[in-house]
XYZ file of C-alpha atoms in Angstrom:
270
model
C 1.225 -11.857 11.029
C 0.208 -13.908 7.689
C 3.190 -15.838 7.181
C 4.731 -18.489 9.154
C 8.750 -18.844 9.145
C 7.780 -22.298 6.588
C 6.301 -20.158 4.365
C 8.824 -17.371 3.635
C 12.488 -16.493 3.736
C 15.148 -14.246 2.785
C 17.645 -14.689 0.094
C 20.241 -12.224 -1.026
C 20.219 -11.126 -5.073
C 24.226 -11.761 -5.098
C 26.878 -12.114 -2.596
C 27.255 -8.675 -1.526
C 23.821 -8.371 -0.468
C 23.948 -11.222 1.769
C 25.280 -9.043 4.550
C 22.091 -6.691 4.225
C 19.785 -10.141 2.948
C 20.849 -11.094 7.185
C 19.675 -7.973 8.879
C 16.564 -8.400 7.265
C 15.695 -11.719 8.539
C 16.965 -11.179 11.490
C 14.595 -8.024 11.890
C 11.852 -10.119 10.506
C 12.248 -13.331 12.351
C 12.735 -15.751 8.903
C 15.011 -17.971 7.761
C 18.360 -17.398 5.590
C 18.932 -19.105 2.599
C 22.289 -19.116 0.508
C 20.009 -19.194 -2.532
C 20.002 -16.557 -5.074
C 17.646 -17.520 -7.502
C 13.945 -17.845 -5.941
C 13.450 -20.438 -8.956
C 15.801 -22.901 -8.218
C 13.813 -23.350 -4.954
C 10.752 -25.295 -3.971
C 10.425 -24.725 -0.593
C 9.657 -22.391 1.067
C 6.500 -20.940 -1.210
C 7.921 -17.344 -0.927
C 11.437 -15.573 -0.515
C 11.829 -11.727 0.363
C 14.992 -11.118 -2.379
C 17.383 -8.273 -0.677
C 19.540 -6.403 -3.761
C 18.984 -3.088 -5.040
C 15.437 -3.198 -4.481
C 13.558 -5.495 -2.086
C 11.746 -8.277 -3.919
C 8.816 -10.826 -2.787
C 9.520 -13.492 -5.300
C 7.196 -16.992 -5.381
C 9.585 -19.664 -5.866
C 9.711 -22.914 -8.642
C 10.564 -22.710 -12.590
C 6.761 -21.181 -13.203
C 6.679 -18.631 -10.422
C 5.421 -14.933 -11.364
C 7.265 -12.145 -11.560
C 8.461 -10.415 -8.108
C 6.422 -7.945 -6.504
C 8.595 -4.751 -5.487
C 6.941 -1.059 -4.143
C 8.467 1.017 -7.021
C 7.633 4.920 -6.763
C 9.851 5.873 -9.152
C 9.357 4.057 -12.687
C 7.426 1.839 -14.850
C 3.168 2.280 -13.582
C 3.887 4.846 -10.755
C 5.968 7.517 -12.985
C 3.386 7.068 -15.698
C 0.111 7.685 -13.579
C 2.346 10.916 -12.279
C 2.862 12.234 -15.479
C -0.256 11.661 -17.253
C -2.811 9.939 -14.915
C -5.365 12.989 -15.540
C -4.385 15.015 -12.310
C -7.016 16.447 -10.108
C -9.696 14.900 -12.655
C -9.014 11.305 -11.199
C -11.693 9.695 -9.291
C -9.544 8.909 -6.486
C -8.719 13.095 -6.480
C -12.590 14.298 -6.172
C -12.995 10.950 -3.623
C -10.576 13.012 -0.937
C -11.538 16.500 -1.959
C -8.223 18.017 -4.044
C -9.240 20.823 -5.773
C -6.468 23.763 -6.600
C -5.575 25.645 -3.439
C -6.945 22.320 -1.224
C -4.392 19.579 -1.062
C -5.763 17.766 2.440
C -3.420 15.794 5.015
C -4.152 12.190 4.481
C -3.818 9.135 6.479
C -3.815 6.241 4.125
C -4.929 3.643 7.241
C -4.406 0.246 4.820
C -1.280 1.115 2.685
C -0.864 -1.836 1.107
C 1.929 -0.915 -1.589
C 1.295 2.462 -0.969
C 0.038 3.300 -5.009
C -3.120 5.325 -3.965
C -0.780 6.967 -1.546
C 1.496 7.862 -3.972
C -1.042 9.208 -6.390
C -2.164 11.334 -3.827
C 1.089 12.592 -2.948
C 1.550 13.414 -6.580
C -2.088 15.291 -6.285
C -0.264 17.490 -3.760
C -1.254 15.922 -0.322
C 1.188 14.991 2.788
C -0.118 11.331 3.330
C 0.977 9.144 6.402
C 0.690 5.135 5.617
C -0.356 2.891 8.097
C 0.710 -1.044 7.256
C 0.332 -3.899 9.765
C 1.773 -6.821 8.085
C 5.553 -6.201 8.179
C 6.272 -8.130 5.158
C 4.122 -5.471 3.367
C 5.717 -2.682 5.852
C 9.217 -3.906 4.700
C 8.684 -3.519 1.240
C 6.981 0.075 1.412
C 10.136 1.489 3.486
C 12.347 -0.088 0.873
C 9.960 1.854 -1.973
C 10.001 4.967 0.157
C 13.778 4.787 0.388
C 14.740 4.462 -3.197
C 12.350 7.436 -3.879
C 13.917 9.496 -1.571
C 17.667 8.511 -2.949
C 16.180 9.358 -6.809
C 14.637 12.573 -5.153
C 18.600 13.592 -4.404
C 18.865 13.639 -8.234
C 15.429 14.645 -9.497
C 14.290 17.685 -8.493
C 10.614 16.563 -9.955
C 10.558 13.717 -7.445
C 12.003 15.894 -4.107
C 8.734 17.830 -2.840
C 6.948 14.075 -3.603
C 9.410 12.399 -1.506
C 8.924 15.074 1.092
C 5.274 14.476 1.726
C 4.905 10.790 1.932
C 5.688 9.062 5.466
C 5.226 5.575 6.607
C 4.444 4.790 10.206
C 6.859 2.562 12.202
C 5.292 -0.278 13.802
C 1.666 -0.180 13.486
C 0.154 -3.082 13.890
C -3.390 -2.833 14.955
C -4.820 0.631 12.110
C -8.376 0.431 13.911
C -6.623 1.232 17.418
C -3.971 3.442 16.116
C -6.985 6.006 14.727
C -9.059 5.093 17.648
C -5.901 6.511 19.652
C -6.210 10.043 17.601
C -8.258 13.142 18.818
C -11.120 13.532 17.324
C -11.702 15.560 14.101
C -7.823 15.708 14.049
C -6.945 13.714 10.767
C -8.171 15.909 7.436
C -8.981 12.827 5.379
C -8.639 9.571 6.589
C -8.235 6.795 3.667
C -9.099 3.053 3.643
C -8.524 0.155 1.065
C -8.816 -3.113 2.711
C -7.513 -5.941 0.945
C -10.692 -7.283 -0.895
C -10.450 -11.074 -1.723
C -9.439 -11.152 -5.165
C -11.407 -12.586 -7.879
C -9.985 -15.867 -9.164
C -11.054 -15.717 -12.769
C -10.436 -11.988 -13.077
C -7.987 -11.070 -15.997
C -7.192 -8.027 -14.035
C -5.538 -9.544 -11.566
C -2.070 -9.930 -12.788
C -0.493 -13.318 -11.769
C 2.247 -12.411 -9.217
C -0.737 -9.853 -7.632
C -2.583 -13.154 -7.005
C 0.687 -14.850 -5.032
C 0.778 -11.104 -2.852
C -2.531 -11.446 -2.004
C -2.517 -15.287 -1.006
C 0.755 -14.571 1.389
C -0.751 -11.822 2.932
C -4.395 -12.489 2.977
C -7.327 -10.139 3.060
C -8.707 -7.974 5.968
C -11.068 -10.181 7.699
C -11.495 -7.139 10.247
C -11.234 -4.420 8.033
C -14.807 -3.707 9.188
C -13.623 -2.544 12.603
C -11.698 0.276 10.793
C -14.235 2.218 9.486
C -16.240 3.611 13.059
C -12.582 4.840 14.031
C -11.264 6.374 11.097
C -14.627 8.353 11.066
C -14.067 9.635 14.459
C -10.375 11.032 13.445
C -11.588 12.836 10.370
C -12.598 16.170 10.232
C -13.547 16.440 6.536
C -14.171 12.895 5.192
C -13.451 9.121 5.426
C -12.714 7.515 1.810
C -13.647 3.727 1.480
C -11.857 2.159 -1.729
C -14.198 -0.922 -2.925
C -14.808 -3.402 -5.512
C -17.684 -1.848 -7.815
C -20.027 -4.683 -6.214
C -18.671 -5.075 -2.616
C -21.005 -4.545 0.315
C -20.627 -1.400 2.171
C -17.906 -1.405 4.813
C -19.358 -2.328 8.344
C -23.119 -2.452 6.529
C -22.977 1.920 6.970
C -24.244 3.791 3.699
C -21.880 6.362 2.682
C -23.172 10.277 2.276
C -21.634 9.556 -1.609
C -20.260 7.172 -3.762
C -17.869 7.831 -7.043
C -18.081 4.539 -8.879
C -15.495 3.456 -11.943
C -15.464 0.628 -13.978
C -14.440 -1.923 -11.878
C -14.101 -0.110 -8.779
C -16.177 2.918 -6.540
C -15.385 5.325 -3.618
C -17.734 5.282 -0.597
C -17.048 8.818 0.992
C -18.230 9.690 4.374
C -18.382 13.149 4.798
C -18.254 14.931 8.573
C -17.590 18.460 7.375
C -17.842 19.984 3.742
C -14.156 20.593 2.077
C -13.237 24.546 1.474
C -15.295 25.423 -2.044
């Protein structure tokens, strides 16, 4: 776990959530604070904020903006609606063509965008997330989706198709635990450290990644993750990041700022 009990707590939005704000730290192991405003606060450097969606909020007067796992508006229900469909990189990196929507096992989920992109593509997609900060605020995402999915008949076959793991907290040893060839595509974004200068990298982004740290052993995941595929592995890297584990991929999209490394094991249906 990245966080230590002095570095993050739980605070309720407003009274009534302070029931719900208690569960959570209790299922976390963190502190309780009667707090309700992460910028009145100093200490600790980070507060999970329980109200009608589950906030990590940096604390002090000049904090960022709260990072939430939000499937259903702002960037997510824009990329759905016109993020270019099966032309996106990300969509020939896994193999979607019409007729071939591919399992997935997103392996590093992060806050599960490039699993809900490909869920939007048409693909059932499993997410794997060790850190159960991170884990916390996915199933809070996933849940909200799947109450706006009662109401939004767009949003209910999207809902239907994306999972999140309980309790994994080892991905390398979870896939190495899979038959092999048994996983369609098997998908992998390990948290790159982030480029300090980069304009990209929206402030409160910056705060995420410094509570929850890159993947120092994201390496390991890539010898496993091949075994359990039967049609490709899909590496997600900075444009100039080394190749995971030093292994050449058969192909490589590359974007702008960004590439996928795709290691193929069979060839997708034409």
């Amino acid at each position: 776990m990245k966080h230590s009990p002095q570095s993050l707590a739980v605070i309720a939005a407003a009274p009534q959530w302070q029931p719900a704000a208690r569960e959570l730290a209790q299922e976390l192991d963190l502190p309780l604070l009667t707090e309700t405003e992460p910028s009145r606060l100093e200490h600790p450097a980070y507060v999970l904020r329980r109200g009608d969606a589950l906030q990590l909020c940096a604390t002090g007067r000049k904090a960022p903006g709260p990072v939430e796992v939000d499937f259903v508006s702002g960037a997510a229900a824009h990329r759905r609606k016109y993020g270019g469909g099966k032309g996106q990189q990300i969509a020939k990196a896994v193999g979607v063509r019409s007729g071939f929507y591919p399992r997935v096992v997103d392996a590093t989920g992060g806050l599960g965008r490039d699993a809900f992109v490909l869920c939007s593509l048409g693909c059932e997609v499993l997410v794997l997330e060790r850190n159960p900060i991170v884990r916390a605020l996915l199933a809070d995402g996933l849940r909200r989706l799947r109450e706006a999915a009662e109401q939004d008949a767009e949003l209910a076959p999207l809902a239907g198709r994306l999972q999140l793991a309980d309790d994994v907290d080892d991905s390398a040893g979870w896939l190495a635990g899979q038959a092999p060839e048994s996983i369609p595509v098997v998908y992998l974004d390990p948290m790159f450290p982030p480029r300090g200068k980069s304009a990209k990298v929206k402030k409160e982004m910056v705060a995420f990644h410094q509570l929850v740290g890159s993947d120092e052993d994201a390496d390991a995941l890539l010898e496993p993750a091949y075994a359990a595929c039967y049609y490709r592995t899909v590496v997600k890297r900075p444009r100039l990041a080394p190749w995971l584990a030093g292994k050449k991929p058969a192909l490589s999209l590359e974007g702008k700022s960004g590439r996928f490394d795709i290691y193929t094991r069979h060839g997708v249906p034409g």
